[in-house]
XYZ file of C-alpha atoms in Angstrom:
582
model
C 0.000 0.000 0.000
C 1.406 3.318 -0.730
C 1.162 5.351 2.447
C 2.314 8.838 0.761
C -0.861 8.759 -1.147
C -2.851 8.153 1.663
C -1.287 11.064 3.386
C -1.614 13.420 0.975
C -5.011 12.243 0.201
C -6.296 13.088 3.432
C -4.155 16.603 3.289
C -6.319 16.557 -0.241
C -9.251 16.186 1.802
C -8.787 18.923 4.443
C -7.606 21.659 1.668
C -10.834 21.138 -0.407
C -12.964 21.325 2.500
C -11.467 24.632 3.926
C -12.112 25.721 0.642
C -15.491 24.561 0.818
C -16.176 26.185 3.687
C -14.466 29.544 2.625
C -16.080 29.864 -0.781
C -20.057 28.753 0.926
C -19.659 31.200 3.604
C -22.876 33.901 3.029
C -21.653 37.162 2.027
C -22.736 38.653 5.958
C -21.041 37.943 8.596
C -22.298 35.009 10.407
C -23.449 35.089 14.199
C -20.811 32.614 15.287
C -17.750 31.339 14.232
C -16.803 27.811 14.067
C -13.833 29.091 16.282
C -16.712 30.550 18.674
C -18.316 27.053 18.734
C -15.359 24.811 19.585
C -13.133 27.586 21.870
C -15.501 29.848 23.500
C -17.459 27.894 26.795
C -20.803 27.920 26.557
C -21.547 30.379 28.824
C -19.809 32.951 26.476
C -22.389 31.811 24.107
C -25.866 33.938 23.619
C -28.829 32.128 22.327
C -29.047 32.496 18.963
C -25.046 31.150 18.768
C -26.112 28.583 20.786
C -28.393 27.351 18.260
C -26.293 28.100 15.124
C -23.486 25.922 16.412
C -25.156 23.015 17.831
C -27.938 23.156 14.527
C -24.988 24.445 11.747
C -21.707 24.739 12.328
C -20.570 21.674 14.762
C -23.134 19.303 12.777
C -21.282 20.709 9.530
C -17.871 20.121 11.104
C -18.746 16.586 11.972
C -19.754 15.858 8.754
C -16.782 17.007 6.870
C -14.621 14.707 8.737
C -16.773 11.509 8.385
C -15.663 9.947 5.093
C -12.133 10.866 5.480
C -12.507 9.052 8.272
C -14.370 5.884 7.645
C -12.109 5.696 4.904
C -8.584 5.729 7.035
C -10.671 3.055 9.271
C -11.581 0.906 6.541
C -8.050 1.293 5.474
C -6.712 0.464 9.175
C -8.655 -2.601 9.264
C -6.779 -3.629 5.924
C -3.504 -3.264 7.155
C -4.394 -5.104 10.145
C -5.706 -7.797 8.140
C -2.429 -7.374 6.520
C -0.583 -7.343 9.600
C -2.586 -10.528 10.731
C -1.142 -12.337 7.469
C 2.144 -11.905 7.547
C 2.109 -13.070 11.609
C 0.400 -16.280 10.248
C 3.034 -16.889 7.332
C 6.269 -15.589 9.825
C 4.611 -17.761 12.510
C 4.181 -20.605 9.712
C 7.974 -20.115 8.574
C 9.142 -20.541 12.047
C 7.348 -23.245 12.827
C 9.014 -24.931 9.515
C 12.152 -23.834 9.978
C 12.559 -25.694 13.217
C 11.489 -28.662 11.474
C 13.614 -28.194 9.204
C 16.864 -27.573 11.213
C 15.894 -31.005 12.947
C 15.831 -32.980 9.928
C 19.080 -31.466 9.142
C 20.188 -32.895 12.091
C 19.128 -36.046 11.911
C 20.208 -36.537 8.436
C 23.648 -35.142 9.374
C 23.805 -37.880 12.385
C 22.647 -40.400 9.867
C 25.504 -39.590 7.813
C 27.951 -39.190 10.229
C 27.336 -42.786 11.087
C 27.327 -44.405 7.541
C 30.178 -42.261 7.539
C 32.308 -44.230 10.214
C 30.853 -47.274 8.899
C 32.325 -46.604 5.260
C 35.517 -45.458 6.527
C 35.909 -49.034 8.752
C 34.451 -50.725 5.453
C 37.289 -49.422 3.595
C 39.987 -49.803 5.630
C 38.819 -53.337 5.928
C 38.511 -53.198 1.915
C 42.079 -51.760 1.816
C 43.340 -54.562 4.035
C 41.916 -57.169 2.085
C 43.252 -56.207 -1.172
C 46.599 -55.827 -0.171
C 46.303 -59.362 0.565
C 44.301 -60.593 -1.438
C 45.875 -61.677 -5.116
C 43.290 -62.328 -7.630
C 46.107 -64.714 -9.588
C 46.884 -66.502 -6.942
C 43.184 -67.439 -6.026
C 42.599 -67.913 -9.511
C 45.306 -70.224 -9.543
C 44.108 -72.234 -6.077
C 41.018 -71.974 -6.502
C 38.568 -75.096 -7.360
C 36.021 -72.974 -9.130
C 37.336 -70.056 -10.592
C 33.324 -69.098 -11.033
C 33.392 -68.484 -7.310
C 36.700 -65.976 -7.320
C 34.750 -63.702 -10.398
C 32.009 -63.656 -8.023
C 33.678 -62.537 -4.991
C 35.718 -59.456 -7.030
C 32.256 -58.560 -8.254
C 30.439 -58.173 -5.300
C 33.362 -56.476 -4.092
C 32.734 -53.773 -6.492
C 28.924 -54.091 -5.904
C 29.777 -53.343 -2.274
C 31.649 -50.681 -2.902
C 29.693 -48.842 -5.362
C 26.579 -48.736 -2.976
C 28.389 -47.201 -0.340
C 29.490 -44.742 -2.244
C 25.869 -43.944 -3.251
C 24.477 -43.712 -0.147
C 27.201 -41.528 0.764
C 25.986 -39.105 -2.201
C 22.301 -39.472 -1.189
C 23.147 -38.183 2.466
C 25.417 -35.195 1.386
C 22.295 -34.535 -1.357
C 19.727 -34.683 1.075
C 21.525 -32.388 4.090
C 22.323 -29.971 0.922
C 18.435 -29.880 0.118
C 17.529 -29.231 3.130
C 20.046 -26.509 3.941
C 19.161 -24.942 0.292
C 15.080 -25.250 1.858
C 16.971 -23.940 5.162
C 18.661 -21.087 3.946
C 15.344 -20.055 1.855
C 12.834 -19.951 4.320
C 15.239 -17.766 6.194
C 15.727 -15.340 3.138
C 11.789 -15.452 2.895
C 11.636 -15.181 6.908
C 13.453 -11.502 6.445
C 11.422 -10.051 3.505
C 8.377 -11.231 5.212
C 9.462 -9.308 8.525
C 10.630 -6.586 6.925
C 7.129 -6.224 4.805
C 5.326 -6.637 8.204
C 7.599 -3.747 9.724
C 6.520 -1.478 6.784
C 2.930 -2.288 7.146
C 3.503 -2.410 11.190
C 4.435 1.499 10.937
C 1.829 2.458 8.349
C -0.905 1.306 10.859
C 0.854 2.782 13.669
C 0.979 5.514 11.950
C -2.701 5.411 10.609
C -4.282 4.858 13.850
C -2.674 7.683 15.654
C -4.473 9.705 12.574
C -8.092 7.497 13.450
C -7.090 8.507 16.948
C -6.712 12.336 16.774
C -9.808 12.719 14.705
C -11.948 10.173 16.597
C -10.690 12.360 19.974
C -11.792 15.533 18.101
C -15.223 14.103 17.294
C -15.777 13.370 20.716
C -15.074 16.528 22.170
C -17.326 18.343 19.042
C -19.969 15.759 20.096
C -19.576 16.571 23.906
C -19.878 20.375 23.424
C -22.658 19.733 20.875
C -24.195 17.563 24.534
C -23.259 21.013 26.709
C -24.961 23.416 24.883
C -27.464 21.220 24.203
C -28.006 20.475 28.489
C -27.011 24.363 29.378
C -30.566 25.335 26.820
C -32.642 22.996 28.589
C -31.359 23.538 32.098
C -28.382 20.817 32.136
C -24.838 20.900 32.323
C -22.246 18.494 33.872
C -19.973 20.372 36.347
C -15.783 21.405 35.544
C -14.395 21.167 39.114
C -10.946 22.990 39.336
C -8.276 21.877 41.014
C -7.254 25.037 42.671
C -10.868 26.659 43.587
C -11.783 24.413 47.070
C -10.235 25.474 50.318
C -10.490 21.963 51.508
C -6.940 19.002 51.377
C -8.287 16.561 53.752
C -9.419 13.207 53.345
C -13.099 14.328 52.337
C -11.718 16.641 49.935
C -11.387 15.919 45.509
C -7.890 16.631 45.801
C -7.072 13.821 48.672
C -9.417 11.188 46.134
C -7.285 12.205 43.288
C -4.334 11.806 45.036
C -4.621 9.215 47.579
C -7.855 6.990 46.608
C -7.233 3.405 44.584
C -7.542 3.586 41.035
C -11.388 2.818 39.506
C -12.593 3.992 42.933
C -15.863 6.871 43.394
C -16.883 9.039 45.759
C -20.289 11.413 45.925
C -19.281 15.204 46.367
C -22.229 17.425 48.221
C -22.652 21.037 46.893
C -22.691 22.650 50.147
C -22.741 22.043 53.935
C -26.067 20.644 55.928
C -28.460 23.414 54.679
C -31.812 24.465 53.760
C -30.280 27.065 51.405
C -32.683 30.129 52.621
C -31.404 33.260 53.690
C -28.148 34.332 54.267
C -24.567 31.827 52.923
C -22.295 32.937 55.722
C -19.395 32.034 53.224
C -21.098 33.925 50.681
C -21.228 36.935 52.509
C -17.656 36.802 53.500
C -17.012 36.631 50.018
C -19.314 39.641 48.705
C -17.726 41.282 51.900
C -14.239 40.429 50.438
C -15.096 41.988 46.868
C -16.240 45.284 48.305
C -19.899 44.970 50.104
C -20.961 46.310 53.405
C -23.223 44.658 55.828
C -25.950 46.474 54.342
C -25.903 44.979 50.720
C -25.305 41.284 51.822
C -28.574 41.665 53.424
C -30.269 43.010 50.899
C -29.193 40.643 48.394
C -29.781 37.048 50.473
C -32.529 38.635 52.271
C -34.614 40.243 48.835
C -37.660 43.180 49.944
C -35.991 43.651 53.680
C -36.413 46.696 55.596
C -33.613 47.663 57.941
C -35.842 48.711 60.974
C -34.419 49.930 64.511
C -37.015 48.551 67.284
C -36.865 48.147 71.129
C -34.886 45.104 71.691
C -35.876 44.827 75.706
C -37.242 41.598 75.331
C -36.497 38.331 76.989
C -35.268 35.299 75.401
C -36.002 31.615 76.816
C -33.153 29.574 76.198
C -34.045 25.867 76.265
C -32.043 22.765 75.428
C -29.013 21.506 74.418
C -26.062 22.936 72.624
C -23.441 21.135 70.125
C -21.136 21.872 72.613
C -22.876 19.467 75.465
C -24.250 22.760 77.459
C -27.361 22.590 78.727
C -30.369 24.972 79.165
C -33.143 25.059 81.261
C -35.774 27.710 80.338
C -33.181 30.000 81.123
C -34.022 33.788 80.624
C -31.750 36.428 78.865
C -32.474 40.101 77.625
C -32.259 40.061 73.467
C -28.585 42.149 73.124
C -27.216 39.821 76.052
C -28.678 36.924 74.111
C -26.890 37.976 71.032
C -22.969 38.155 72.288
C -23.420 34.567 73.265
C -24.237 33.536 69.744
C -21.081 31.920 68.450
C -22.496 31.340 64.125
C -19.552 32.818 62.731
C -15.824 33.213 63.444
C -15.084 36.179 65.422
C -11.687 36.903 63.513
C -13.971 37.616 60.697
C -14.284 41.398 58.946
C -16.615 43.364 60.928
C -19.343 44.229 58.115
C -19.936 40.405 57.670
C -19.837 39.647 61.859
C -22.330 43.136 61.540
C -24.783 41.130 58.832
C -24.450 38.349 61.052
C -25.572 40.168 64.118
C -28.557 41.919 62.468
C -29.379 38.293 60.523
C -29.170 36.826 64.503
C -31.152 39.084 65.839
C -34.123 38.840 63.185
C -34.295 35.474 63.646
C -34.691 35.555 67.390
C -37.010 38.657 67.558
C -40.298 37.569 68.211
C -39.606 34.257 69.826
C -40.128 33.291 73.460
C -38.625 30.540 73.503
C -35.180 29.626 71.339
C -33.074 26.314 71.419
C -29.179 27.195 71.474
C -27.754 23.990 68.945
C -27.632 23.189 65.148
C -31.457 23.691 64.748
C -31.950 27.007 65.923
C -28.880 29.060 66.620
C -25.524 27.772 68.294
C -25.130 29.468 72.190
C -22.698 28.980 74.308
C -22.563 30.269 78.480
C -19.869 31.776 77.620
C -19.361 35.555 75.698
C -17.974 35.421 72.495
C -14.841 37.584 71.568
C -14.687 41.550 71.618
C -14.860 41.661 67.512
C -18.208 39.554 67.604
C -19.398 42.012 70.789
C -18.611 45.149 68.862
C -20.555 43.972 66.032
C -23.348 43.222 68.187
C -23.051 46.672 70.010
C -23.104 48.873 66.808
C -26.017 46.844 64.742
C -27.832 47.259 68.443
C -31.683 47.216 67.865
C -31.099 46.860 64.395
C -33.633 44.065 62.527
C -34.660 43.352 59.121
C -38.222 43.262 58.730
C -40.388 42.261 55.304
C -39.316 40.189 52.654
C -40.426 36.339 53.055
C -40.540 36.737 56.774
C -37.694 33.962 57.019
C -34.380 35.077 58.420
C -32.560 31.988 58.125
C -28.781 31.931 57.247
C -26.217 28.360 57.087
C -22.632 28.224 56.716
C -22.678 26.871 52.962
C -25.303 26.122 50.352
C -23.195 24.992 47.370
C -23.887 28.100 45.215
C -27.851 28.193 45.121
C -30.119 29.818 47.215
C -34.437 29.104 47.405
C -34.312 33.030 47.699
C -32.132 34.576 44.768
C -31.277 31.718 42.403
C -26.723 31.746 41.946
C -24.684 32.896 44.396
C -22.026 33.157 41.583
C -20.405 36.538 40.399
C -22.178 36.307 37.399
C -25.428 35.211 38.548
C -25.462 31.934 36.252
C -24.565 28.473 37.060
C -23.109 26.718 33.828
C -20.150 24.318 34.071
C -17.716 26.191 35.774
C -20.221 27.718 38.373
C -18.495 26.758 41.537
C -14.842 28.670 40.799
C -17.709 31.879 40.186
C -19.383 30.903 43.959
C -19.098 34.013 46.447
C -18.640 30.969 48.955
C -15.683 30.061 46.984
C -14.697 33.343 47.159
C -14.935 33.139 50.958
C -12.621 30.169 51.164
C -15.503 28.026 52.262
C -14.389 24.066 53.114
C -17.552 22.873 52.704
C -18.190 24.022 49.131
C -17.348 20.593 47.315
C -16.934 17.495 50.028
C -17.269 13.954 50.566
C -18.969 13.343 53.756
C -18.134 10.177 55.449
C -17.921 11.608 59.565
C -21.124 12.258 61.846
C -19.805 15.664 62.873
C -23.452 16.363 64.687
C -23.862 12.749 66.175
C -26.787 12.261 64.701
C -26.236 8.687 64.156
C -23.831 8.062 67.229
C -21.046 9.514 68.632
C -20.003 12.699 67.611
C -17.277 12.191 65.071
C -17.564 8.619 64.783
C -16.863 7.206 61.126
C -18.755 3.145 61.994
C -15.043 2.117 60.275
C -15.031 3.969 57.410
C -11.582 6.009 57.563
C -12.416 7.692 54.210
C -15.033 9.047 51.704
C -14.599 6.444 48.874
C -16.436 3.678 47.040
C -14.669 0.931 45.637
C -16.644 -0.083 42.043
C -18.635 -3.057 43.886
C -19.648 -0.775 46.438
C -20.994 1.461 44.013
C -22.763 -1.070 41.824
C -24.361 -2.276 45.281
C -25.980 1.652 45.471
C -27.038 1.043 41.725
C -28.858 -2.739 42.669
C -30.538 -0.975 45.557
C -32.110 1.630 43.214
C -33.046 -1.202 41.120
C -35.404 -2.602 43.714
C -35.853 0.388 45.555
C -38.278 1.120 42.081
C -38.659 -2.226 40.460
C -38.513 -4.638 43.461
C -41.411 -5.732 46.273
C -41.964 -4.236 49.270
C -40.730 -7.412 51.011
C -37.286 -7.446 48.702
C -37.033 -3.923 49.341
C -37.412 -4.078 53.419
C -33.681 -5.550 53.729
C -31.964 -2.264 52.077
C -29.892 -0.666 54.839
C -26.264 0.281 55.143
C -24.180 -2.988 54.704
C -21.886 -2.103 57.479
C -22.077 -3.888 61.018
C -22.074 -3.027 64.352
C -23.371 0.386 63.592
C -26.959 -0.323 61.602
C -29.821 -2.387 63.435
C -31.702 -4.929 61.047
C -30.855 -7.619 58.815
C -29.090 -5.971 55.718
C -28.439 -8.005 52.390
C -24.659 -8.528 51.767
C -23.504 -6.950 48.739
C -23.728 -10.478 47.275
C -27.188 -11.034 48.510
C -28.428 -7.382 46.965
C -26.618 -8.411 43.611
C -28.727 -11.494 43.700
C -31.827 -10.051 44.288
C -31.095 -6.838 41.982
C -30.298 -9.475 38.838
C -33.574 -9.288 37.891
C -34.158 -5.849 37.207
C -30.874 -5.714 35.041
C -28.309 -5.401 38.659
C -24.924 -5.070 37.796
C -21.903 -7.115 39.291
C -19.280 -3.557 39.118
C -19.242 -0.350 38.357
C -17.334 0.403 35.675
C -17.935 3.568 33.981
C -17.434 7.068 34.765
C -20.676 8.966 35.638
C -22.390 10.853 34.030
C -24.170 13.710 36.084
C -26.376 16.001 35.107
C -26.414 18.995 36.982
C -29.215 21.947 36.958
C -30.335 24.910 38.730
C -29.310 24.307 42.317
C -30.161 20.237 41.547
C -28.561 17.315 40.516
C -31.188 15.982 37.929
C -30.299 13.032 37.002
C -27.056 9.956 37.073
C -25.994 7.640 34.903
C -23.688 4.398 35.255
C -23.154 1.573 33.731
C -25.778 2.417 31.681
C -28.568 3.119 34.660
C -30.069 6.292 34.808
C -31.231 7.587 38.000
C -32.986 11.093 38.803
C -30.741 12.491 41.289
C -33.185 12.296 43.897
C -33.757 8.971 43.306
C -29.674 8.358 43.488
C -29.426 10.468 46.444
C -32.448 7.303 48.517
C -30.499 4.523 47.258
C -27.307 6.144 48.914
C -29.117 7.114 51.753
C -30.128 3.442 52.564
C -27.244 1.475 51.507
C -24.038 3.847 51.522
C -21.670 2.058 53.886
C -20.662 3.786 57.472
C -21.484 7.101 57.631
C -21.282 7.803 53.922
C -24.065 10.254 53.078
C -25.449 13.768 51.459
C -26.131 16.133 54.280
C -28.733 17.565 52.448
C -32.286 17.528 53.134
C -35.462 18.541 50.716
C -33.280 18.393 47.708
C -30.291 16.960 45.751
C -27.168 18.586 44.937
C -24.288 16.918 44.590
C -22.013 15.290 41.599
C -20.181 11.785 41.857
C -16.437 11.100 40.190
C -14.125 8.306 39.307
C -10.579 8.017 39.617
């Protein structure tokens, strides 16, 4: 095959369709650019590009590459038919070759033993005529028949030998001639297959490159599609998360076994109404007062001074292991107790703290002081968070929904005002744009694996688990659950709890026993492909592995139920979370 043509074929190819595309262009300029389409990210993009290049120009691109292409396949699966013949025939040859070289042998032993019996045969001859005299025996002898017969088969003898000694050095000469052209043939044959070797080597690094570009013109074909009906699939970068321990995308990368998952929340436990404290640190960092972080999370608030000379009935238990008994305090004491944020933290956030913290307990009689209402301690918090208190005093926002909630990190989306993101969009790329991100937030993007609040235990406790990770059976086992969590019967479906002993009550299957049971609604054994998750506004709409597709919500039970130790989403009332694979 002649592999120059083939190159410049394809070189052909390319120049004729650049000048296709040049010399079809419309004479005004066109919305997008193919450039736009494959370079910009989508959320560069305005509508009417968006359609252009996923209905025109990457459909157009696609197309112009696909017989080039089929054709250096078709032409790749030649010379690997080629290839495959010449192994056969070399392999063949080799095999022959050996035989060969053994007969050799043989026939050389065989001749190197007729050999040492001629050579005794003729000294014996040698012997005998030197004393043996014809005459003389002719003379002696009774029958002189007998002495003609003797001389002849003498010569008859001796003749023979001597052939067989021919046929031998014949034979070994064949075979080395057979020998020594096989190998000739051995060395053209390898040196064809090298030739072809390199032209498909070559060839399929070609197939390669273009099948790789296809891909990626079919994937951000797929984003714009899923960013114009609400969908995208999240770019995490590297450098944008605060958090390096082992819950953290960094620490799986690094540390976790290869083919392993694990399920990344978007945001802390939250409700995501009112007030990111993250966020606010980072709008405070870029510039805002106190004032327009409240405004923003807290959208139709009045900033109203009233009489704060009201009592407060603290009642409960704290995180902390304090506790409360109906114990009074006046409203501005109440508030330097409050320990929600940091006190090292820039006074106009610790001020939109105080005046969020005071809104929220205005009004009630009675308040509990842990996770669920707002975290008190007996003891004053420092002078910074005091000051703050002191110069928002009687300060409260009033209007709006009514709700005055806050939490340390939502993940980028609040109920209230949509993105928390610079920009105001979500999109691929949406949590490096998070004010929470901004705010250096470790909770943005984790793996949560510890019960920090003891809900489940003891505070801290891990039932086991020293890490965040699934290995590929243990996330298949999540898949079977959803399988009969939505195909099985309620009896099947009564044994799906969290595999791991000594920390779950009940009878769980084993993963074994769940893949059994699962098998009939199409279980599978392992995970082995990389998810596919579908992100939207402030949801995770739907997952995809091995071929399964689960709403996120849907994902998020099954993990719930059957995610070993602690292993979980701290989310409640929604889903928002992606999953990767190492």
């Amino acid at each position: 095959m002649n592999f120059k043509f083939l190159k410049y074929s394809l070189l052909l190819i390319f120049i004729l369709f650049s000048l296709f595309v040049i010399y079809n262009l419309p004479s005004t300029t066109k919305a997008v650019s193919e450039s736009d389409c494959l370079n910009k990210s989508v959320s560069e993009l305005s509508q009417s590009e968006m359609d252009e290049c996923i209905n025109v120009i990457l459909p157009r691109i696609a197309a112009a590459y696909a017989p080039a292409q089929e054709q250096n396949k078709a032409n790749l699966a030649g010379l690997k038919k080629q290839i495959d013949s010449l192994n056969v025939r070399i392999n063949s040859i080799s095999k022959e070759l050996v035989v060969k070289e053994s007969n050799i042998q043989e026939r050389e032993k065989d001749s190197s033993y007729a050999q040492k019996i001629l050579n005794q045969k003729a000294v014996n001859q040698y012997i005998t005529s030197r004393l043996y005299d014809p005459i003389t025996a002719l003379i002696s002898s009774v029958n002189v028949i007998d002495v003609f017969k003797t001389i002849k088969i003498t010569e008859m003898v001796a003749e023979e030998d001597r052939k067989t000694i021919e046929k031998y050095s014949e034979e070994i000469n064949n075979l080395k001639n057979d020998k020594e052209s096989l190998e000739k043939n051995k060395i053209s044959l390898a040196s064809l297959q090298k030739k072809v070797s390199g032209d498909a080597k070559f060839l399929e690094a070609e197939v390669g490159k273009v099948d790789t570009f296809l891909s990626a013109l079919s994937a951000k074909q797929q984003e714009i599609i899923n960013l114009r009906s609400g969908n995208f699939i999240a770019s995490i970068g590297d450098g944008t998360l605060a958090s390096t321990g082992v819950s953290s995308r960094s620490h799986f990368l690094s540390s976790a076994p290869s083919g392993y998952y694990a399920v990344f929340s978007f945001g802390a436990y939250t409700h995501r109404n009112g007030m990111s404290q993250y966020g606010a640190l980072g709008r405070v960092k870029n510039g805002k007062s106190a004032e327009d972080v409240l405004r923003y999370y807290y959208p139709g608030v009045n900033l109203t001074q009233v009489n704060t000379n009201v009592t407060i009935i603290v009642n409960g238990k704290n995180t902390y292991g304090q506790v409360f008994n109906n114990e009074p305090y006046q409203l501005e004491e109440y508030l330097k107790h409050i320990y929600e944020m940091p006190g090292s933290w820039p006074k106009e956030v610790l001020k939109a703290q105080a005046i969020a913290a005071r809104s929220f307990a205005y009004g009630k009689s009675t308040i509990c002081p842990g996770q669920s209402c707002q975290e008190f301690k007996r003891e004053e918090n420092t002078d910074n968070w005091k000051n703050a208190v002191k110069e928002t005093e009687g300060i409260i926002m009033t209007g709006g929904s009514g709700s005055y909630q806050y939490s340390s990190t939502t993940g980028g989306w609040m109920n209230t005002t949509g993105w928390d993101t610079t920009d105001g969009q979500g999109g691929t790329n949406f949590l490096e744009k998070t004010y929470e991100t901004l705010g250096g937030s470790p909770w943005t993007y984790l793996a949560w694996y510890v019960d920090i609040f003891g809900e489940y235990g003891s505070k801290g406790g891990t039932c086991g688990k020293s890490n965040p990770w699934l290995s590929p059976e243990e996330m298949a086992d999540i898949v079977n659950a959803h399988l009969v969590l939505t195909k099985g019967t309620g009896e099947e479906q009564s044994r799906i709890s969290p595999v791991t002993t000594g920390c779950w009550p009940g009878n769980p299957y084993s993963i074994s026993e769940l893949r059994s049971v699962a098998s009939k609604y199409g279980g599978i054994e392992t995970a082995t492909t990389s998810p596919s998750v579908l992100l939207g506004n402030g949801t995770t709409n739907s997952v995809t592995i091995n071929s399964i597709q689960m709403s996120g919500a849907e994902f998020k039970r099954a993990f719930a139920l059957r995610a070993p130790g602690f292993i979980r989403i701290p989310q409640k009332g929604f889903a928002f979370f992606n999953i990767e694979k190492k």
